[in-house]
Structures are given as C-alpha cells and as structure tokens.
Amino acid sequence: MSAPILEIEDLCAEVGGKQIIKDFNLTINEGEVHAIMGPNGAGKSTLSYVLCGKSGYKVTSGSVRFKGKDLLSMSTEERAREGIFLIMQYPVEIPGVPSTTFLKHAVNAVRQHQGLPELDTMEFLKMVREEGRKLGIDNEMLKRPINVGFSGGEKKRMEALEMTILKPSFAILDEADSGLDIDAMKVVADSVNALRDNKRAMLIITHFQRLLNYVEPDYVHIFANGHIVKTGDKHLAVELEQNGYAEYVKEN
Amino acid sequence: MPLLSDKTYLYTELAQEKGVVLPTPKTEAWKYTRLRDLLNTEYQLCPSTDKTGSLPPFEADVIHIGNGWVVGELPRIEGVSLSFITETMEKTQHPFALMNAAYLTQGLKIEISGKLKRPLLLNYFVVPEDKNYFYHFRNQIICHENSSAEIIEQFTYEGAVKSCYFANIVNEIRIEANAKLHHYKYQNEAFKANHIALHKVAISQSGEYESFCLQKGANIARNETEIALNGEGAEAVVNAAYMMNGWATLDTTTNIYHYVPHTKSSQLIKGVIGGTAHGVFQGRIHIAPNAIQTTGTQLHKAILLSDEAEIDVKPELEIFADDVKCSHGAASGELDKEQLFYMRSRGIGEEEAKQILINAYLTDTITQISDERVREWFKILITG
Ligand SMILES: Nc1ncnc2c1ncn2[C@@H]1O[C@H](COP(=O)(O)OP(=O)(O)OP(=O)(O)O)[C@@H](O)[C@H]1O
Ligand SMILES: [Mg+2]
C-alpha cells in the first residue's frame, strides 16, 4: 500500500466572509489520480486556492498534511517548492515578463530549494523549446510576455508546459481542459500522463468526462455543499454526464 | 561676497544675500515638494577633489566633475569645443537656477558642431567627507545645425553616506535646426543628499531632443525639464523612471511648450515608491494658439509599495489651438496581487516576485533609448 501524499481532514474555509468549504475530507495516496466534479460555484476552485495558500482564502478549521508536513503553515512559494502545482482555471497575464524568463525564475527557485545548482541558460532554453514544441507552443510564443494576449487554449497549454518543466509531485488541474480544442486536449492529456508515476499524484477538477477518457482517474468524487457527497470510480463520471447533479445538490 | 571655504552657510541666508526668493510650501510650482531639510541645512562650499567616480560599461569621452569642479584638463574631442563659462545664457525665474548662477562653482560651455561618434559622459562625483557640501554646476550645451550628440550625466558619490550635501545643476540646452541631442541621466546620490536639476531646452526647426532620466538616490531630488519647441518639426521625448525608498522626496517636473505648428512631444514617466517616500509628478503641456497639428502625449504611472508611500500628481494641459493631438494619463496603485500569487504558486519567492514585477513595470520607459549599450546599462541599473 502506498503512502498518503495529501491528507485533508475536516477542512472548513471561507472566502469573502462566506463559508465555501465545509467539513471536507479527502486522502490521496502516491500514484493516485482523483477527479472532482461538481456544479458551478460549488467551491472547487476555492479548494485549489486553499491548497495553494492564496491570501483571502481563510481556513477556519481542519488540517491538511502534505507528505506528512503541515501544509497550512507554509507560504504559497514553499508549497510550490515542496511539489504542489496548480493549473489555474484562469491563468494570470504578466505584462513585461517573457514566458521563458518567468519559467527560468520558477525552475531555479524550485531547484535551489532542492539543493540543485541553477540550470545553464542554454540547456534550459533547449529543454523549454522541446517541451513547448510537444505542447504546440512555438519559440515566438515563448518570447512573449507570459499569458498576455494568449487565447484561452494557449494559456492552458502554457500551464501544462509549466507543469511539465516543474515536475510537481502533486498537481491540481482546475479545468485544465476548458478552452482546449479536441487535439489540444489530447496533447495536454499526454503531458499529464507523461508526469504520472507511482510517486506522483493528481487532482483533476473538470466538468466533462472527456479529459477523464485520456487521463483515467482512480477515483471520481462529487463535490457539493462544501464537501464530497459521493465517491465512485470512472463510471461515476459517465453517470453524471447523463443525469447531472440534481440528485446530489438537494442533500441538505 | 566670495564664500569662505572653511565657513558654513545656511542656504536661506545665501539666498537672502542675493535677493533670491526660495520656494515656501505656498509656492505653487513647489508646493508638493518638502524642501525643509534642504533649505535649513548649513552648507560648506565644496572644495575640489582629484577623486573620480566609476565609469559605465561602454566607451565614452569623459569629463570628471568632482565636488562640482572639473578634474584635470578638458579633453579634446573631435566636433566639440569645450570651455569654461563666465556668464549664463538666459534669464530665468527659477529660484534654484538663480542660486546656481549667483554662486556658481564652475560651468562648461559645450559646443557641438559635428556628428559625435561616442557619447560624452559628464561624470559628477561627490566625496562628502562627513561635511554638508554644496556645489552649483552649469552646462551650456549648444548643438549647432545638423550636429548630433549623445550626452550622459551620471551622479554618484563615495563614502560618508550620511552627509547632506547638495548638488544644484542647470543645463541650458540649445538645439539648432536639424540637430539631434540624446540626453540621458542617472542620479544615484547619497541617501541624505539633495539634488535639484533644471534642464532648459530650446529646439529649432526639425531639431530632436531625446531624453531619459533614472533617479534612484537622494533625500530630496527634483529633475525638472523645460522645453520650448520653437521650430516646425521639432520633437522632444522626455522619459523617466524613479525608484525610491526610506523617507525620500522625489520630484519629476516637466513643462513643455509647443510654440509653433507641427511639433511633437511625448513623455512616459514611471516610478516605484516604497517606505514613507513621497513622489511628485508635475507635467505641463502648453500648446500656443497658432501651434496647429502638434502632438503632445504624457503618461505618468506609479506603484506604491507600502501604505505610507505617497504620490502627488499634477498634470496640466493648456491647449489654445485647434487641430492638435494631446493626451495625458496618470495611474497609481499597488503591485498586482493576482500576478504575485501566480508567480509564488510557481515557487518564486515573494521578494523576487516583486522585483520581477517592478523590473517589468519600469523597463518600458527605456525602450525608446536609441543607443543600445546605454539602454542595456539602464536596464542593469533598474534591475540591480
Ligand atoms: N472573493 C470572493 N468573495 C465572495 N465570494 C466568493 C469569492 N471568491 C469566490 N466566491 C464564491 O465562492 C463560491 C465558490 O466559487 P468557486 O470558484 O470555488 O466555484 P467552482 O466550484 O470552482 O465553480 P466553477 O465550476 O464555476 O469554476 C462561488 O459562489 C463564488 O461566487
Ligand atoms: Mg472553478
């Protein structure tokens, strides 16, 4: 039996003075892929921000352990350096910062934390270009300020590139599939699958079963009313696609 | 009254002596700039020094100005005639320019008649030795018809970081028909020092003035640019960036006068203000009644890094002509929280993330600098 990588216990959290996460429990073990599905506004993105320590997202009770360590006491950057990565539903544009420059800062920050030397610039560029090419990101795009003016799908590809390069041990994909055309979905799914191994784990937030056809989850959870209301295997996603959430949202 | 080198003088008393009225908090053109620390300090006349400041990483013809005195002989430069000045070119009402003239340390006349191959660097340097020195330096820069030149002013210091020395600089610049002057300035005075500079520029037909000023140092600093576009086709670019911390006051003032048709001016000024520092931007664009088909643009932006940081902005458009393109804009705010979170969520530390955002924010002020080596130099000064 593999060790737990993420243990969330009785988590309650609020944003803007409103309680969104209520008594949330979930344990994810090394090597596992979990999917979370749930209605709009349920709090899926809120959960991912809480796990990344975004300011304004306040944990009121409960605990989260990541590889045995208390996650909630770490800063956002410490969490990232420890191996948490979030593909954001809405990636942020940063004018004036070329994508490669951004990636280099990120990679070196994580490497420094791991006690590794900075990457040689030439080596780094070669690696970024190669991984970029696999994701349909050309050199021109790599020179542009990160995410600025990128189309919805291009932003998601860039997120996937960042993930590929940072090699996190735990990746949260918050609607990584939204905005992607059918071919791009496959390409991004390939990058996710390439990362998948028996040490790493993933949490995939999605509204559609399609991504889960490419990245097969071990568990599918339904998130409503602030916590998980039902857990099943990949067939649950198929069932949801047919019946919707009505049955689960009614709960209380 | 010749000043005695071993005596100290209150600046206000020196002004009284010559009948110069220094600004008070009620003086309109100076109302945002707290001058108290500057005016109520006792100064001593700066003695000359042989020491010189370090040089930027590119080739240039250099004039070292130590404590307000030219060090050594004036260099011989093809296309340039250099001499010391004896009198000022123009009348002015500017209080510090009047003081500069009344108590001039030294001044240079720089006449440019050719197309200069290398930048001319005026390398100002102060060795304050714990004393509160003051110096007044003035340049008369005359760019004759069809000439082109690049002049860089660098202000640095050595040792005694706590001294409150005062540098008062005036540049009278005349750009004749079809002449080009690229004028760049880097101000990094000691953190308790004061620095007041006035650039008075007159541009004739099809003349070009391209400028950029980076201010990082001093306790009280003002960089003021006054431009008269006197000939059709004259153009001026007045860009600047400033970075300040502690309790500094840093003022960027521009007054641009379009007197004739078909003239063009643009200004992009950006600042980053931390600590309890206080930024000031005053920008005037004046378009005279007959000056049709002129373009004047102005944009000032500031980032406030702390709750106590302050910015005062006063744009003034005086447009008396029809058929002109004129715009101004101002914005101030904090670093973007979403951008900071995004960077930190990728492992980049908070301080590093802030620095990256600040650099990105300021670098578009240097994109117009024509000389690539100078642009690179400023880029390093901004990021370093
Ligand atoms: N800053 C805020 N202030 C107040 N309410 C907020 C704030 N941020 C989020 N919310 C609310 O929290 C709830 C959960 O939002 P969240 O983005 O987590 O939903 P979601 O499950 O990701 O939805 P979707 O499927 O549409 O992406 C929503 O009702 C949202 O309006
Ligand atoms: Mg969401």
CSV table of C-alpha atoms and ligand atoms in Angstrom, one decimal, chain A residues 15-16 18 20 39-46 57 89 175 207, ligand 1:
chain,number,residue,atom,x,y,z
A,15,VAL,CA,-13.7,33.5,1.2
A,16,GLY,CA,-15.1,37.0,1.2
A,18,LYS,CA,-18.7,33.3,3.1
A,20,ILE,CA,-17.5,27.7,1.0
A,39,PRO,CA,-21.7,22.2,-10.0
A,40,ASN,CA,-20.6,25.8,-10.8
A,41,GLY,CA,-19.9,27.7,-7.7
A,42,ALA,CA,-19.6,24.7,-5.5
A,43,GLY,CA,-16.1,25.6,-4.3
A,44,LYS,CA,-13.8,23.5,-6.5
A,45,SER,CA,-11.5,26.4,-7.4
A,46,THR,CA,-11.8,27.7,-3.8
A,57,TYR,CA,-8.9,32.2,1.4
A,89,GLN,CA,-8.8,27.9,-14.2
A,175,GLU,CA,-10.4,22.9,-15.5
A,207,HIS,CA,-16.9,19.4,-15.8
C,1,LIG,N1,-13.7,36.8,-3.2
C,1,LIG,C1,-14.9,36.2,-3.1
C,1,LIG,N2,-15.8,36.9,-2.4
C,1,LIG,C2,-17.1,36.3,-2.3
C,1,LIG,N3,-17.4,35.2,-2.8
C,1,LIG,C3,-16.5,34.5,-3.5
C,1,LIG,C4,-15.2,35.0,-3.7
C,1,LIG,N4,-14.5,34.1,-4.4
C,1,LIG,C5,-15.3,33.1,-4.7
C,1,LIG,N5,-16.5,33.3,-4.1
C,1,LIG,C6,-17.7,32.5,-4.2
C,1,LIG,O1,-17.4,31.2,-3.8
C,1,LIG,C7,-18.2,30.2,-4.5
C,1,LIG,C8,-17.3,29.1,-4.9
C,1,LIG,O2,-16.5,29.6,-6.0
C,1,LIG,P1,-15.5,28.7,-6.8
C,1,LIG,O3,-14.8,29.5,-7.8
C,1,LIG,O4,-14.7,27.9,-5.9
C,1,LIG,O5,-16.5,27.7,-7.6
C,1,LIG,P2,-16.2,26.5,-8.6
C,1,LIG,O6,-16.7,25.2,-7.9
C,1,LIG,O7,-14.8,26.5,-8.9
C,1,LIG,O8,-17.1,26.9,-9.8
C,1,LIG,P3,-16.9,26.7,-11.4
C,1,LIG,O9,-17.3,25.3,-11.7
C,1,LIG,O10,-17.8,27.7,-12.0
C,1,LIG,O11,-15.5,27.0,-11.7
C,1,LIG,C9,-18.9,31.0,-5.6
C,1,LIG,O12,-20.3,31.1,-5.1
C,1,LIG,C10,-18.2,32.3,-5.6
C,1,LIG,O13,-19.0,33.3,-6.1
